[in-house]
Short mmCIF file of C-alpha atoms in Angstrom, two decimals:
data_model
loop_
_atom_site.label_atom_id
_atom_site.label_comp_id
_atom_site.label_asym_id
_atom_site.label_seq_id
_atom_site.Cartn_x
_atom_site.Cartn_y
_atom_site.Cartn_z
CA MET G 25 9.21 40.63 27.99
CA PRO G 26 6.22 42.76 29.07
CA VAL G 27 2.99 41.20 30.23
CA CYS G 28 -0.09 42.06 28.20
CA PRO G 29 -2.75 44.29 29.72
CA CYS G 30 -5.86 42.62 31.08
CA ARG G 31 -8.12 44.03 28.40
CA VAL G 32 -7.19 43.77 24.75
CA ALA G 33 -9.14 45.88 22.30
CA PRO G 34 -10.31 44.36 19.05
CA SER G 35 -7.78 44.93 16.33
CA PRO G 36 -8.87 47.43 13.68
CA ALA G 37 -8.33 44.90 10.89
CA ALA G 38 -10.47 42.31 12.64
CA ALA G 39 -13.31 44.65 13.46
CA SER G 40 -13.78 46.33 10.12
CA GLY G 41 -14.47 45.66 6.49
CA ALA G 42 -14.52 42.22 4.91
CA ASP G 43 -12.58 40.62 7.77
CA ALA G 44 -15.44 41.22 10.19
CA ALA G 45 -17.91 39.67 7.74
CA HIS G 46 -15.99 36.36 7.81
CA CYS G 47 -14.78 36.43 11.39
CA PRO G 48 -17.08 35.56 14.29
CA ARG G 49 -17.47 38.35 16.83
CA LEU G 50 -15.88 36.21 19.56
CA LEU G 51 -12.63 36.16 17.57
CA GLN G 52 -12.52 39.83 16.62
CA GLN G 53 -9.66 40.63 18.99
CA SER G 54 -5.92 40.28 19.33
CA PHE G 55 -3.67 39.03 22.11
CA LYS G 56 0.10 39.12 22.46
CA ARG G 57 1.86 35.82 21.81
CA LEU G 58 3.93 34.38 24.65
CA GLN G 59 6.92 33.43 22.52
CA ASP G 60 7.60 36.86 21.00
CA ASP G 61 5.12 39.37 22.51
CA ARG G 62 3.71 40.11 19.03
CA PRO G 63 -0.04 40.60 18.67
CA GLN G 64 -1.97 37.75 17.09
CA ASN G 65 -5.37 38.38 15.60
CA LEU G 66 -7.73 35.60 16.64
CA CYS G 67 -9.58 35.97 13.32
CA GLU G 68 -6.70 33.88 11.93
CA PHE G 69 -8.43 30.94 13.59
CA SER G 70 -11.84 31.61 12.07
CA GLY G 71 -13.40 28.39 10.76
CA LYS G 72 -11.41 26.24 13.19
CA VAL G 73 -12.60 24.38 16.26
CA LEU G 74 -10.94 25.96 19.27
CA LEU G 75 -10.11 24.59 22.68
CA VAL G 76 -9.43 27.67 24.81
CA VAL G 77 -7.64 26.91 28.09
CA ASN G 78 -6.58 29.09 31.02
CA THR G 79 -3.19 27.78 32.10
CA ALA G 80 -0.68 28.17 34.95
CA SER G 81 2.92 27.04 35.28
CA TYR G 82 2.84 26.02 38.94
CA CYS G 83 -0.43 24.15 39.32
CA GLY G 84 -1.24 20.53 40.06
CA PHE G 85 -2.82 20.40 36.59
CA THR G 86 0.21 21.83 34.73
CA SER G 87 1.08 18.38 33.37
CA GLN G 88 -2.11 18.70 31.27
CA PHE G 89 0.07 20.65 28.83
CA GLU G 90 1.28 17.26 27.54
CA GLY G 91 -2.24 16.06 26.83
CA LEU G 92 -3.28 19.39 25.33
CA GLU G 93 -0.30 19.27 22.96
CA ALA G 94 -1.19 15.66 22.06
CA LEU G 95 -4.77 16.77 21.24
CA ASN G 96 -3.48 19.65 19.17
CA ALA G 97 -1.11 17.40 17.23
CA ARG G 98 -3.72 14.66 16.75
CA TYR G 99 -6.50 16.91 15.46
CA ALA G 100 -4.73 19.94 13.93
CA LYS G 101 -5.08 18.67 10.36
CA ARG G 102 -8.83 18.29 10.93
CA GLY G 103 -9.11 21.88 12.16
CA LEU G 104 -8.55 21.91 15.93
CA VAL G 105 -6.50 24.68 17.53
CA VAL G 106 -5.70 24.55 21.22
CA MET G 107 -5.05 28.02 22.68
CA GLY G 108 -3.39 28.63 26.03
CA PHE G 109 -3.93 31.74 28.13
CA PRO G 110 -1.64 31.84 31.19
CA SER G 111 -3.32 33.51 34.13
CA ASN G 112 -2.29 34.35 37.65
CA ASP G 113 -5.90 34.66 38.84
CA PHE G 114 -5.26 31.67 41.13
CA LYS G 115 -1.73 32.74 42.13
CA GLN G 116 0.02 29.90 40.30
CA GLU G 117 1.65 31.69 37.36
CA ASP G 118 5.04 33.38 37.29
CA VAL G 119 5.12 37.15 36.75
CA ASP G 120 8.13 36.62 34.48
CA ALA G 121 6.81 35.74 31.03
CA ARG G 122 10.15 34.14 30.11
CA LYS G 123 9.70 31.59 32.89
CA THR G 124 6.15 30.88 31.75
CA ALA G 125 7.41 30.40 28.20
CA ALA G 126 10.12 28.03 29.42
CA VAL G 127 7.56 25.85 31.20
CA CYS G 128 5.28 25.74 28.16
CA PHE G 129 7.75 25.41 25.32
CA ASN G 130 10.80 23.78 26.90
CA THR G 131 9.36 21.59 29.66
CA TYR G 132 6.18 20.45 27.91
CA GLY G 133 7.01 20.99 24.22
CA VAL G 134 3.90 23.08 23.57
CA LYS G 135 3.48 24.04 19.91
CA PHE G 136 -0.07 25.37 20.06
CA PRO G 137 -0.63 29.13 20.39
CA MET G 138 0.17 30.51 23.83
CA PHE G 139 -0.54 34.08 24.81
CA THR G 140 0.89 36.37 27.47
CA GLU G 141 -0.50 36.40 31.01
CA THR G 142 -4.04 37.71 31.32
CA ARG G 143 -7.06 37.79 33.61
CA VAL G 144 -9.68 35.11 32.96
CA ARG G 145 -12.35 35.72 35.60
CA GLY G 146 -14.23 38.52 37.28
CA ALA G 147 -14.68 42.12 36.17
CA ASP G 148 -11.12 42.28 34.81
CA ALA G 149 -11.40 39.14 32.64
CA ASN G 150 -10.15 39.63 29.12
CA PRO G 151 -12.98 39.96 26.55
CA LEU G 152 -12.56 36.40 25.25
CA PHE G 153 -12.95 34.79 28.67
CA ALA G 154 -15.68 37.23 29.66
CA GLU G 155 -17.72 36.12 26.64
CA LEU G 156 -16.92 32.42 27.13
CA THR G 157 -18.08 32.74 30.74
CA ARG G 158 -21.25 34.55 29.71
CA ALA G 159 -22.07 32.09 26.92
CA THR G 160 -21.47 28.92 28.94
CA GLY G 161 -22.47 30.17 32.39
CA ASN G 162 -19.15 28.85 33.71
CA ALA G 163 -16.25 31.06 34.81
CA PRO G 164 -12.91 29.36 35.33
CA GLY G 165 -13.01 27.91 38.82
CA TRP G 166 -9.34 27.04 38.68
CA ASN G 167 -6.51 26.65 36.18
CA PHE G 168 -6.91 24.46 33.09
CA ASN G 169 -10.58 25.08 32.40
CA LYS G 170 -11.37 24.25 28.81
CA TYR G 171 -13.87 25.96 26.52
CA LEU G 172 -14.76 24.27 23.24
CA VAL G 173 -15.69 26.70 20.46
CA GLY G 174 -17.21 25.57 17.17
CA ARG G 175 -16.10 26.53 13.67
CA ASP G 176 -18.81 29.20 13.69
CA GLY G 177 -17.19 30.94 16.66
CA ARG G 178 -19.91 29.92 19.11
CA PRO G 179 -19.00 28.33 22.43
CA ILE G 180 -20.14 24.70 22.60
CA ALA G 181 -19.11 23.47 26.03
CA HIS G 182 -17.10 24.11 29.16
CA PHE G 183 -14.93 21.48 30.85
CA GLY G 184 -13.48 22.00 34.32
CA SER G 185 -9.90 21.54 35.46
CA THR G 186 -10.39 17.92 36.44
CA THR G 187 -11.38 16.98 32.89
CA SER G 188 -8.13 15.69 31.45
CA PRO G 189 -7.26 16.29 27.81
CA ASP G 190 -7.62 12.56 27.10
CA SER G 191 -11.05 12.37 28.73
CA ARG G 192 -13.48 10.47 26.52
CA THR G 193 -16.11 13.17 27.14
CA LEU G 194 -13.79 15.93 25.92
CA VAL G 195 -12.43 13.93 22.98
CA ASN G 196 -15.97 13.00 21.87
CA ALA G 197 -17.04 16.66 22.02
CA ILE G 198 -14.00 17.71 19.97
CA GLU G 199 -14.64 15.01 17.36
CA ALA G 200 -18.31 16.03 17.10
CA ALA G 201 -17.34 19.70 16.66
CA LEU G 202 -14.77 18.78 14.00
CA ALA G 203 -17.42 16.81 12.08
CA VAL G 204 -19.58 19.93 11.66
CA ARG G 205 -18.80 21.80 8.45
#
């Protein structure tokens, strides 16, 4: 399974015509899915509250996958989508995408969207993380940083690696974002 390039161009469908009118600029891009390497247009998540997380398979925070999946399951019907972006920026991700997929899907039972390995910080950060960093003023300092994005596609907040998925602060922010229509 090939690893996606660091930069992913906006998909033509997402960036043109009526789709662009209903899809926030932040989401007008595609990334390859971890489970099958097929591109997924992020505009599919337009109107949802997103929790965008940079992940790693061999990190002290990897067990957060369980809590992230619990959040996704708990709030999916209300409009939350957790999105995982494996990254080796901190040298804790496998170069073999199949091994990354096994950790996510088999070990932790992840059902939320996971994408292929990408860069999340610095000049080579993928466009999504580059914009999240710019908008919040916080680049990922380590694995399992969390960015909360509102239904309108605007970043709301950044939570560092030590903020667990069951943190009252994070859960309250998610519930507040879900309440906005």
